[in-house]
DNA sequence: GTCTATACTAGGATAGAC
DNA sequence: GTCTATCCTAGTATAGAC
């Protein structure tokens, strides 16, 4: 990892944990092992570092999803893997960031913050959600062809609903101490298939959530 | 409104729009019409103002929900009103705060931020979610007695899922520009009832979302 | 209860040597 | 590419008069 990458790496960690304003470049410099002023050789200002960090975060999640979804053909498996990998990614962010559980860190919360402060990020964030939406819609369409999923559902609406569901679960995990994501996860999947699964399909059985770690890029 | 209330009022508005760090007490003082130093006669420090603001925000939402749900007996109506009033509350926050649409403001996003910065808020936030969860669970239980809702569902899991759904929709509205909450809202309600509604119930029809403004406390 | 004046600090950013 | 030194500003907070 070169210095530039180290700066991004440490900054993203700090942004996720402390937020943009509470992340000091002095601390980042110390973590990287250089002096504060040296950061300005690599980046114009703090905002540029933030932009790069967000882009790096997005590409990391995308890779995680791709690794998890790639090669799978069955619609249920794809949708399940996608949901699982996003939740798992967020769930493990705190460990990846090197802090012990504490607060449930959330990638989309940081994106949302960035978006408000720096509207330029809109393109990147939209692009991220487009990717998820399209992956879901493809799976839904093929699932409707295979009779895994009822035809009555509009694929785009369903995709929106699934994304909202994931985001909501992650947000609630951060905010509501009585909400344990691992307890509701199975019922979340069950209810989704109960709703959209096609009864005419031969193998209608629900997925069982397997509590195995999914592969996450381990650069942290 | 006395000075203390004015300070809370203006602070909350600013916290919602700009976040904690980007809210300056100078600006708050100007909005209130006093000098910055005078704030410290009413509050020990910025943190205390934030605490009070969050508590005021929570009580405002609770009142909004209570106004909307109160007096209704039918489970579907109650659940529908609750979801609707939370979404509507968030949806209208920006107008209430006096800024023109811009970013979709979200009450729970501010709570989540506060929680991370000031763990003392945990009690208040948990209390808020407890209130929503209990309201939902009561409705679900009575709905299961009346055969409006299938008995197979665990009320607590269902409540969690509904809350997640709402939060997710609000977050996505803030972050994903292609996501229009008013377009997906009807399908969100439809899908919920398709899932949990009891077919044995006589009047099984779905709710139609009525795009009327719900009453929101108009102190702002 | 509100004001003026002022202390104090953190943190982003720049200049210029090596 | 990294360092030392320095600038600058914003923003919280306090002291004490009225």
Short mmCIF file of C-alpha atoms (C1' of nucleotides) in Angstrom, two decimals:
data_model
loop_
_atom_site.label_atom_id
_atom_site.label_comp_id
_atom_site.label_asym_id
_atom_site.label_seq_id
_atom_site.Cartn_x
_atom_site.Cartn_y
_atom_site.Cartn_z
CA UNK A 1 0.00 0.00 0.00
CA UNK A 2 1.46 3.34 -0.98
CA UNK A 3 1.00 6.49 1.08
CA UNK A 4 -1.98 7.67 -0.90
CA UNK A 5 -3.77 4.39 -0.35
CA UNK A 6 -2.85 4.41 3.30
CA UNK A 7 -4.41 7.85 3.68
CA UNK A 8 -7.65 6.73 2.03
CA UNK A 9 -7.69 3.61 4.12
CA UNK A 10 -7.25 5.35 7.43
CA UNK A 11 -9.57 8.20 6.49
CA UNK A 12 -12.42 5.93 5.51
CA UNK A 13 -12.08 4.06 8.77
CA UNK A 14 -12.27 7.33 10.68
CA UNK A 15 -15.13 8.73 8.60
CA UNK A 16 -17.14 5.59 9.25
CA UNK A 17 -16.52 5.66 12.96
CA UNK A 18 -16.52 9.36 13.76
CA UNK A 19 -18.14 11.03 10.76
CA UNK A 20 -16.66 13.67 8.49
CA UNK A 21 -16.44 16.61 10.88
CA UNK A 22 -15.06 14.58 13.75
CA UNK A 23 -12.31 13.07 11.68
CA UNK A 24 -9.11 15.07 12.08
CA UNK A 25 -6.38 14.95 9.50
CA UNK A 26 -3.85 15.09 12.30
CA UNK A 27 -5.06 11.72 13.55
CA UNK A 28 -5.14 10.28 10.05
CA UNK A 29 -1.56 11.44 9.50
CA UNK A 30 -0.47 9.84 12.75
CA UNK A 31 -2.10 6.55 11.78
CA UNK A 32 -0.41 6.64 8.40
CA UNK A 33 2.91 7.59 9.98
CA UNK A 34 3.46 10.95 8.32
CA UNK A 35 3.01 14.58 9.29
CA UNK A 36 -0.26 16.37 8.73
CA UNK A 37 1.10 18.72 6.10
CA UNK A 38 2.31 15.82 3.99
CA UNK A 39 -1.27 14.80 3.33
CA UNK A 40 -1.61 17.91 1.19
CA UNK A 41 0.96 16.62 -1.21
CA UNK A 42 -1.41 13.78 -2.09
CA UNK A 43 -4.77 15.54 -1.85
CA UNK A 44 -6.01 19.05 -2.39
CA UNK A 45 -8.12 19.11 0.75
CA UNK A 46 -10.21 17.11 3.16
CA UNK A 47 -13.15 17.05 0.81
CA UNK A 48 -11.13 15.34 -1.88
CA UNK A 49 -10.06 12.68 0.59
CA UNK A 50 -13.68 12.13 1.52
CA UNK A 51 -14.73 11.77 -2.09
CA UNK A 52 -12.05 9.18 -2.72
CA UNK A 53 -12.94 7.33 0.46
CA UNK A 54 -16.57 7.08 -0.48
CA UNK A 55 -15.68 5.82 -3.93
CA UNK A 56 -13.41 3.25 -2.42
CA UNK A 57 -16.12 2.19 0.01
CA UNK A 58 -18.65 1.79 -2.77
CA UNK A 59 -16.33 -0.25 -4.90
CA UNK A 60 -15.52 -2.49 -1.94
CA UNK A 61 -19.19 -3.22 -1.31
CA UNK A 62 -19.82 -3.80 -4.97
CA UNK A 63 -16.97 -6.30 -5.07
CA UNK A 64 -18.32 -8.03 -2.01
CA UNK A 65 -21.73 -8.34 -3.62
CA UNK A 66 -20.28 -9.49 -6.89
CA UNK A 67 -18.20 -12.17 -5.19
CA UNK A 68 -21.24 -13.37 -3.35
CA UNK A 69 -23.75 -13.27 -6.21
CA UNK A 70 -21.48 -14.18 -9.09
CA UNK A 71 -21.94 -17.59 -10.63
CA UNK A 72 -25.32 -18.15 -9.05
CA UNK A 73 -28.24 -18.65 -11.39
CA UNK A 74 -31.22 -19.39 -9.19
CA UNK A 75 -33.20 -16.20 -8.43
CA UNK A 76 -33.78 -16.98 -4.80
CA UNK A 77 -30.12 -17.70 -4.24
CA UNK A 78 -29.09 -14.47 -5.92
CA UNK A 79 -31.49 -12.29 -3.98
CA UNK A 80 -30.63 -14.05 -0.77
CA UNK A 81 -26.90 -13.69 -1.36
CA UNK A 82 -27.19 -10.04 -2.22
CA UNK A 83 -29.20 -9.18 0.87
CA UNK A 84 -26.95 -11.26 3.00
CA UNK A 85 -23.74 -9.79 1.72
CA UNK A 86 -24.86 -6.19 2.27
CA UNK A 87 -26.04 -6.88 5.80
CA UNK A 88 -22.93 -8.90 6.53
CA UNK A 89 -20.71 -6.20 5.09
CA UNK A 90 -22.23 -3.59 7.37
CA UNK A 91 -22.27 -5.99 10.26
CA UNK A 92 -18.57 -6.57 9.90
CA UNK A 93 -17.55 -3.00 9.20
CA UNK A 94 -16.75 -2.39 12.84
CA UNK A 95 -14.45 -5.38 12.92
CA UNK A 96 -12.87 -4.40 9.65
CA UNK A 97 -12.36 -0.93 11.05
CA UNK A 98 -10.59 -2.45 14.00
CA UNK A 99 -12.97 -1.38 16.74
CA UNK A 100 -14.68 -3.92 18.90
CA UNK A 101 -18.39 -4.18 18.05
CA UNK A 102 -19.45 -0.92 19.76
CA UNK A 103 -21.79 0.90 17.41
CA UNK A 104 -23.11 -0.84 14.31
CA UNK A 105 -21.38 1.00 11.48
CA UNK A 106 -23.29 1.53 8.28
CA UNK A 107 -21.93 2.27 4.84
CA UNK A 108 -25.11 3.88 3.57
CA UNK A 109 -25.30 6.19 6.55
CA UNK A 110 -21.93 7.61 5.55
CA UNK A 111 -23.06 7.93 1.95
CA UNK A 112 -26.17 9.75 3.04
CA UNK A 113 -24.13 12.14 5.11
CA UNK A 114 -21.71 12.75 2.27
CA UNK A 115 -24.53 13.35 -0.13
CA UNK A 116 -25.95 16.10 1.97
CA UNK A 117 -22.61 17.82 2.46
CA UNK A 118 -21.27 17.26 -1.05
CA UNK A 119 -23.96 16.98 -3.69
CA UNK A 120 -21.31 15.99 -6.22
CA UNK A 121 -21.39 12.51 -4.72
CA UNK A 122 -24.90 12.00 -6.03
CA UNK A 123 -23.63 10.34 -9.18
CA UNK A 124 -21.55 7.81 -7.29
CA UNK A 125 -24.26 6.97 -4.79
CA UNK A 126 -26.94 6.68 -7.45
CA UNK A 127 -24.61 4.45 -9.38
CA UNK A 128 -24.24 2.19 -6.35
CA UNK A 129 -27.97 1.86 -5.85
CA UNK A 130 -28.47 1.39 -9.58
CA UNK A 131 -26.12 -1.54 -9.43
CA UNK A 132 -28.04 -3.17 -6.60
CA UNK A 133 -31.38 -2.42 -8.17
CA UNK A 134 -30.34 -3.85 -11.53
CA UNK A 135 -28.89 -6.97 -9.98
CA UNK A 136 -32.13 -7.50 -8.12
CA UNK A 137 -34.32 -6.78 -11.13
CA UNK A 138 -32.40 -9.22 -13.30
CA UNK A 139 -32.84 -11.89 -10.66
CA UNK A 140 -36.53 -11.10 -10.28
CA UNK A 141 -37.16 -11.24 -14.02
CA UNK A 142 -35.42 -14.55 -14.42
CA UNK A 143 -37.22 -15.81 -11.31
CA UNK A 144 -40.53 -14.89 -12.87
CA UNK A 145 -39.61 -16.79 -16.02
CA UNK A 146 -38.62 -19.88 -13.98
CA UNK A 147 -41.79 -19.64 -11.93
CA UNK A 148 -39.80 -19.10 -8.78
CA UNK A 149 -41.43 -15.72 -8.29
CA UNK A 150 -45.03 -14.73 -8.86
CA UNK A 151 -45.58 -12.85 -12.08
CA UNK A 152 -47.90 -10.30 -10.50
CA UNK A 153 -45.03 -8.34 -8.99
CA UNK A 154 -43.46 -5.37 -10.69
CA UNK A 155 -39.74 -6.04 -10.66
CA UNK A 156 -38.69 -2.47 -10.01
CA UNK A 157 -41.09 -1.96 -7.11
CA UNK A 158 -39.96 -5.23 -5.63
CA UNK A 159 -36.32 -4.24 -5.98
CA UNK A 160 -37.00 -0.96 -4.21
CA UNK A 161 -38.77 -2.79 -1.46
CA UNK A 162 -35.93 -5.25 -0.95
CA UNK A 163 -33.33 -2.49 -0.83
CA UNK A 164 -35.43 -0.52 1.65
CA UNK A 165 -35.76 -3.59 3.77
CA UNK A 166 -32.02 -4.12 3.95
CA UNK A 167 -31.28 -0.48 4.67
CA UNK A 168 -33.97 -0.35 7.31
CA UNK A 169 -32.61 -3.40 9.07
CA UNK A 170 -29.13 -1.90 9.13
CA UNK A 171 -30.33 1.47 10.38
CA UNK A 172 -32.44 -0.09 13.10
CA UNK A 173 -29.50 -2.17 14.25
CA UNK A 174 -27.59 1.04 14.82
CA UNK A 175 -30.35 2.82 16.65
CA UNK A 176 -32.53 0.41 18.55
CA UNK A 177 -30.70 -1.60 21.14
CA UNK A 178 -33.49 -4.15 21.45
CA UNK A 179 -33.31 -4.96 17.77
CA UNK A 180 -31.03 -7.89 17.02
CA UNK A 181 -30.50 -8.33 13.34
CA UNK A 182 -29.57 -11.99 13.69
CA UNK A 183 -32.85 -12.84 15.32
CA UNK A 184 -35.05 -11.15 12.73
CA UNK A 185 -33.02 -12.14 9.72
CA UNK A 186 -34.54 -15.58 9.26
CA UNK A 187 -38.05 -14.19 9.55
CA UNK A 188 -37.16 -11.44 7.10
CA UNK A 189 -36.19 -13.99 4.47
CA UNK A 190 -39.13 -16.26 5.24
CA UNK A 191 -41.60 -13.42 4.89
CA UNK A 192 -40.09 -12.24 1.65
CA UNK A 193 -40.50 -15.66 0.04
CA UNK A 194 -43.86 -16.21 1.57
CA UNK A 195 -44.88 -13.05 -0.24
CA UNK A 196 -43.25 -13.38 -3.62
CA UNK A 197 -42.55 -17.11 -3.97
CA UNK A 198 -44.65 -18.85 -6.59
CA UNK A 199 -46.69 -21.69 -5.08
CA UNK A 200 -46.71 -23.41 -8.45
CA UNK A 201 -42.98 -23.81 -8.25
CA UNK A 202 -41.97 -27.36 -7.36
CA UNK A 203 -39.27 -26.65 -4.82
CA UNK A 204 -40.93 -23.97 -2.82
CA UNK A 205 -38.97 -24.41 0.40
CA UNK A 206 -37.60 -21.40 2.19
CA UNK A 207 -34.00 -20.57 2.49
CA UNK A 208 -32.36 -21.19 5.77
CA UNK A 209 -30.01 -18.44 6.74
CA UNK A 210 -26.61 -19.93 7.31
CA UNK A 211 -24.60 -18.03 9.87
CA UNK A 212 -21.31 -18.47 8.10
CA UNK A 213 -19.06 -15.54 7.40
CA UNK A 214 -19.19 -14.41 3.83
CA UNK A 215 -15.95 -13.49 2.14
CA UNK A 216 -15.24 -9.81 2.57
CA UNK A 217 -12.33 -8.05 0.97
CA UNK A 218 -9.81 -8.07 3.73
CA UNK A 219 -7.74 -5.03 2.95
CA UNK A 220 -8.58 -3.63 6.38
CA UNK B 1 -42.56 30.80 23.05
CA UNK B 2 -40.00 31.86 25.63
CA UNK B 3 -36.31 32.25 24.86
CA UNK B 4 -35.42 28.76 26.00
CA UNK B 5 -38.04 27.25 23.69
CA UNK B 6 -36.92 29.46 20.84
CA UNK B 7 -33.37 28.19 21.25
CA UNK B 8 -34.50 24.56 21.17
CA UNK B 9 -36.69 25.26 18.20
CA UNK B 10 -34.02 26.90 16.12
CA UNK B 11 -31.34 24.44 17.20
CA UNK B 12 -33.38 21.41 16.25
CA UNK B 13 -34.05 22.89 12.84
CA UNK B 14 -30.34 23.46 12.33
CA UNK B 15 -29.33 20.06 13.67
CA UNK B 16 -31.72 18.39 11.27
CA UNK B 17 -30.50 20.34 8.29
CA UNK B 18 -26.78 20.65 8.97
CA UNK B 19 -26.02 18.07 11.64
CA UNK B 20 -24.55 18.62 15.07
CA UNK B 21 -21.05 19.77 14.16
CA UNK B 22 -22.15 22.08 11.40
CA UNK B 23 -24.66 23.86 13.58
CA UNK B 24 -23.14 26.99 15.05
CA UNK B 25 -24.53 28.61 18.15
CA UNK B 26 -23.83 32.00 16.61
CA UNK B 27 -26.37 31.27 13.91
CA UNK B 28 -28.86 29.89 16.39
CA UNK B 29 -28.50 33.03 18.50
CA UNK B 30 -29.08 35.22 15.47
CA UNK B 31 -32.22 33.30 14.55
CA UNK B 32 -33.51 33.63 18.08
CA UNK B 33 -32.59 37.30 18.20
CA UNK B 34 -30.11 37.27 21.06
CA UNK B 35 -26.33 37.28 21.40
CA UNK B 36 -24.38 34.06 21.36
CA UNK B 37 -23.25 34.34 24.97
CA UNK B 38 -26.84 34.64 26.18
CA UNK B 39 -27.48 31.06 25.17
CA UNK B 40 -25.26 29.98 28.03
CA UNK B 41 -27.63 31.50 30.52
CA UNK B 42 -30.23 28.93 29.44
CA UNK B 43 -28.05 25.90 28.74
CA UNK B 44 -24.79 24.58 30.11
CA UNK B 45 -23.36 23.78 26.67
CA UNK B 46 -24.12 22.69 23.14
CA UNK B 47 -24.52 19.08 24.15
CA UNK B 48 -27.32 19.96 26.54
CA UNK B 49 -29.10 21.84 23.77
CA UNK B 50 -28.77 18.81 21.54
CA UNK B 51 -30.18 16.50 24.17
CA UNK B 52 -33.18 18.74 24.68
CA UNK B 53 -33.70 19.08 20.95
CA UNK B 54 -33.73 15.33 20.43
CA UNK B 55 -36.19 14.87 23.25
CA UNK B 56 -38.41 17.54 21.76
CA UNK B 57 -38.18 15.91 18.34
CA UNK B 58 -39.11 12.53 19.73
CA UNK B 59 -42.09 13.88 21.62
CA UNK B 60 -43.27 15.71 18.50
CA UNK B 61 -43.21 12.52 16.44
CA UNK B 62 -44.92 10.58 19.18
CA UNK B 63 -47.67 13.17 19.31
CA UNK B 64 -48.04 13.04 15.57
CA UNK B 65 -48.40 9.28 15.67
CA UNK B 66 -50.80 9.41 18.59
CA UNK B 67 -52.99 11.96 16.83
CA UNK B 68 -53.04 9.81 13.75
CA UNK B 69 -53.58 6.43 15.41
CA UNK B 70 -55.72 7.47 18.35
CA UNK B 71 -59.36 6.45 18.28
CA UNK B 72 -58.86 3.91 15.51
CA UNK B 73 -59.72 0.33 16.36
CA UNK B 74 -59.24 -1.64 13.16
CA UNK B 75 -55.75 -3.19 13.01
CA UNK B 76 -55.16 -2.38 9.38
CA UNK B 77 -56.14 1.21 9.88
CA UNK B 78 -53.87 1.57 12.88
CA UNK B 79 -50.84 0.05 11.19
CA UNK B 80 -51.49 2.04 8.05
CA UNK B 81 -51.88 5.29 9.97
CA UNK B 82 -48.74 4.70 11.97
CA UNK B 83 -46.60 3.99 8.92
CA UNK B 84 -48.12 6.85 7.08
CA UNK B 85 -47.65 9.37 9.84
CA UNK B 86 -43.96 8.54 10.31
CA UNK B 87 -43.23 8.75 6.61
CA UNK B 88 -45.29 11.88 6.28
CA UNK B 89 -43.59 13.44 9.28
CA UNK B 90 -40.18 12.89 7.75
CA UNK B 91 -41.41 13.89 4.36
CA UNK B 92 -42.61 17.20 5.71
CA UNK B 93 -39.67 17.91 7.98
CA UNK B 94 -37.98 20.03 5.37
CA UNK B 95 -41.08 22.16 4.94
CA UNK B 96 -41.53 22.42 8.67
CA UNK B 97 -37.89 23.43 8.94
CA UNK B 98 -38.55 26.15 6.44
CA UNK B 99 -36.25 24.97 3.67
CA UNK B 100 -37.59 24.17 0.25
CA UNK B 101 -37.62 20.41 -0.35
CA UNK B 102 -33.85 20.08 -0.97
CA UNK B 103 -32.65 17.02 0.88
CA UNK B 104 -35.13 14.62 2.47
CA UNK B 105 -34.63 15.23 6.19
CA UNK B 106 -34.95 12.28 8.49
CA UNK B 107 -35.62 12.29 12.21
CA UNK B 108 -34.12 8.87 12.82
CA UNK B 109 -30.92 9.81 11.03
CA UNK B 110 -30.42 12.58 13.57
CA UNK B 111 -31.20 10.20 16.41
CA UNK B 112 -28.69 7.73 15.07
CA UNK B 113 -26.05 10.43 14.89
CA UNK B 114 -26.80 11.61 18.40
CA UNK B 115 -26.66 8.10 19.74
CA UNK B 116 -23.18 7.58 18.44
CA UNK B 117 -21.90 10.87 19.80
CA UNK B 118 -23.80 10.84 23.07
CA UNK B 119 -24.57 7.36 24.33
CA UNK B 120 -26.74 8.87 27.05
CA UNK B 121 -29.44 9.33 24.45
CA UNK B 122 -29.87 5.58 24.20
CA UNK B 123 -32.66 5.57 26.76
CA UNK B 124 -34.67 8.19 24.86
CA UNK B 125 -34.22 6.58 21.48
CA UNK B 126 -35.02 3.10 22.75
CA UNK B 127 -38.07 4.56 24.39
CA UNK B 128 -39.19 6.00 21.07
CA UNK B 129 -38.81 2.71 19.24
CA UNK B 130 -40.44 0.86 22.12
CA UNK B 131 -43.45 3.08 21.72
CA UNK B 132 -43.73 2.33 18.01
CA UNK B 133 -43.11 -1.35 18.50
CA UNK B 134 -45.72 -1.63 21.23
CA UNK B 135 -48.29 0.29 19.23
CA UNK B 136 -47.70 -2.06 16.32
CA UNK B 137 -47.75 -5.19 18.44
CA UNK B 138 -51.04 -4.23 20.07
CA UNK B 139 -52.55 -3.67 16.66
CA UNK B 140 -51.17 -6.95 15.36
CA UNK B 141 -52.48 -8.91 18.32
CA UNK B 142 -55.94 -7.46 18.03
CA UNK B 143 -55.82 -7.98 14.27
CA UNK B 144 -55.03 -11.63 14.83
CA UNK B 145 -58.01 -11.95 17.15
CA UNK B 146 -60.31 -10.30 14.61
CA UNK B 147 -58.94 -12.48 11.84
CA UNK B 148 -57.65 -9.47 9.99
CA UNK B 149 -54.11 -10.79 10.25
CA UNK B 150 -52.89 -14.34 9.87
CA UNK B 151 -52.18 -16.03 13.18
CA UNK B 152 -48.94 -17.60 11.96
CA UNK B 153 -46.98 -14.37 12.36
CA UNK B 154 -45.03 -13.52 15.46
CA UNK B 155 -46.15 -10.05 16.45
CA UNK B 156 -42.74 -8.83 17.57
CA UNK B 157 -40.96 -9.99 14.42
CA UNK B 158 -43.66 -8.40 12.33
CA UNK B 159 -43.37 -5.13 14.24
CA UNK B 160 -39.61 -5.11 13.70
CA UNK B 161 -40.12 -5.74 10.04
CA UNK B 162 -42.62 -2.92 9.65
CA UNK B 163 -40.38 -0.45 11.45
CA UNK B 164 -37.42 -1.48 9.31
CA UNK B 165 -39.50 -1.01 6.23
CA UNK B 166 -40.44 2.52 7.16
CA UNK B 167 -36.92 3.49 8.14
CA UNK B 168 -35.54 1.97 4.98
CA UNK B 169 -37.95 3.88 2.80
CA UNK B 170 -37.03 7.13 4.48
CA UNK B 171 -33.30 6.49 4.22
CA UNK B 172 -33.55 5.52 0.58
CA UNK B 173 -35.52 8.67 -0.16
CA UNK B 174 -32.60 10.67 1.18
CA UNK B 175 -29.93 8.77 -0.68
CA UNK B 176 -31.22 7.43 -3.97
CA UNK B 177 -32.47 10.08 -6.32
CA UNK B 178 -34.34 7.57 -8.47
CA UNK B 179 -36.37 6.41 -5.53
CA UNK B 180 -39.66 8.24 -5.18
CA UNK B 181 -41.39 7.37 -1.98
CA UNK B 182 -44.79 8.35 -3.32
CA UNK B 183 -44.57 5.89 -6.15
CA UNK B 184 -43.58 2.90 -4.04
CA UNK B 185 -45.82 3.69 -1.12
CA UNK B 186 -48.94 2.07 -2.48
CA UNK B 187 -47.08 -1.06 -3.44
CA UNK B 188 -45.48 -1.14 0.01
CA UNK B 189 -48.90 -1.21 1.67
CA UNK B 190 -50.32 -3.66 -0.84
CA UNK B 191 -47.47 -6.07 -0.34
CA UNK B 192 -47.68 -5.87 3.41
CA UNK B 193 -51.34 -6.86 3.40
CA UNK B 194 -50.87 -9.43 0.72
CA UNK B 195 -48.40 -11.03 3.10
CA UNK B 196 -50.11 -10.76 6.47
CA UNK B 197 -53.77 -10.24 5.64
CA UNK B 198 -55.98 -13.19 6.53
CA UNK B 199 -57.80 -14.55 3.48
CA UNK B 200 -60.55 -15.81 5.75
CA UNK B 201 -61.38 -12.27 6.66
CA UNK B 202 -64.47 -11.01 4.92
CA UNK B 203 -63.35 -7.58 3.87
CA UNK B 204 -59.94 -8.39 2.54
CA UNK B 205 -59.51 -5.35 0.30
CA UNK B 206 -56.29 -3.43 0.35
CA UNK B 207 -55.94 0.03 1.62
CA UNK B 208 -55.62 2.78 -0.84
CA UNK B 209 -53.08 5.34 0.12
CA UNK B 210 -54.75 8.69 0.26
CA UNK B 211 -52.40 11.51 -0.55
CA UNK B 212 -53.88 13.92 1.93
CA UNK B 213 -51.70 15.75 4.39
CA UNK B 214 -51.87 14.30 7.84
CA UNK B 215 -52.07 16.67 10.76
CA UNK B 216 -48.60 17.51 12.01
CA UNK B 217 -47.90 19.61 15.05
CA UNK B 218 -47.37 22.98 13.52
CA UNK B 219 -45.12 24.62 16.02
CA UNK B 220 -42.56 25.17 13.27
"C1'" DG C 1 -31.62 37.86 31.27
"C1'" DT C 2 -28.95 39.88 28.05
"C1'" DC C 3 -24.92 42.33 26.69
"C1'" DT C 4 -19.67 43.26 25.39
"C1'" DA C 5 -15.29 41.57 25.45
"C1'" DT C 6 -12.18 38.09 25.47
"C1'" DA C 7 -9.94 33.59 26.27
"C1'" DC C 8 -8.91 29.31 24.24
"C1'" DT C 9 -8.48 25.59 21.10
"C1'" DA C 10 -8.77 22.57 17.25
"C1'" DG C 11 -8.27 21.91 12.84
"C1'" DG C 12 -7.77 22.98 7.94
"C1'" DA C 13 -4.56 24.82 4.96
"C1'" DT C 14 -0.07 27.13 2.98
"C1'" DA C 15 5.08 28.39 2.45
"C1'" DG C 16 9.27 26.99 1.85
"C1'" DA C 17 13.43 24.11 3.39
"C1'" DC C 18 15.47 19.61 2.72
"C1'" DG D 1 7.63 13.27 -0.86
"C1'" DT D 2 8.10 14.62 3.57
"C1'" DC D 3 9.26 17.93 7.05
"C1'" DT D 4 8.96 22.30 10.23
"C1'" DA D 5 6.82 26.40 11.04
"C1'" DT D 6 3.11 29.30 10.74
"C1'" DC D 7 -1.38 31.26 9.41
"C1'" DC D 8 -6.14 31.72 9.83
"C1'" DT D 9 -10.66 31.04 11.04
"C1'" DA D 10 -14.63 29.34 13.31
"C1'" DG D 11 -16.65 28.08 17.13
"C1'" DT D 12 -17.27 26.85 22.10
"C1'" DA D 13 -17.20 28.79 26.34
"C1'" DT D 14 -16.32 32.23 30.36
"C1'" DA D 15 -16.03 36.82 32.98
"C1'" DG D 16 -18.14 40.50 34.39
"C1'" DA D 17 -20.90 44.89 33.45
"C1'" DC D 18 -25.67 46.53 33.05
#
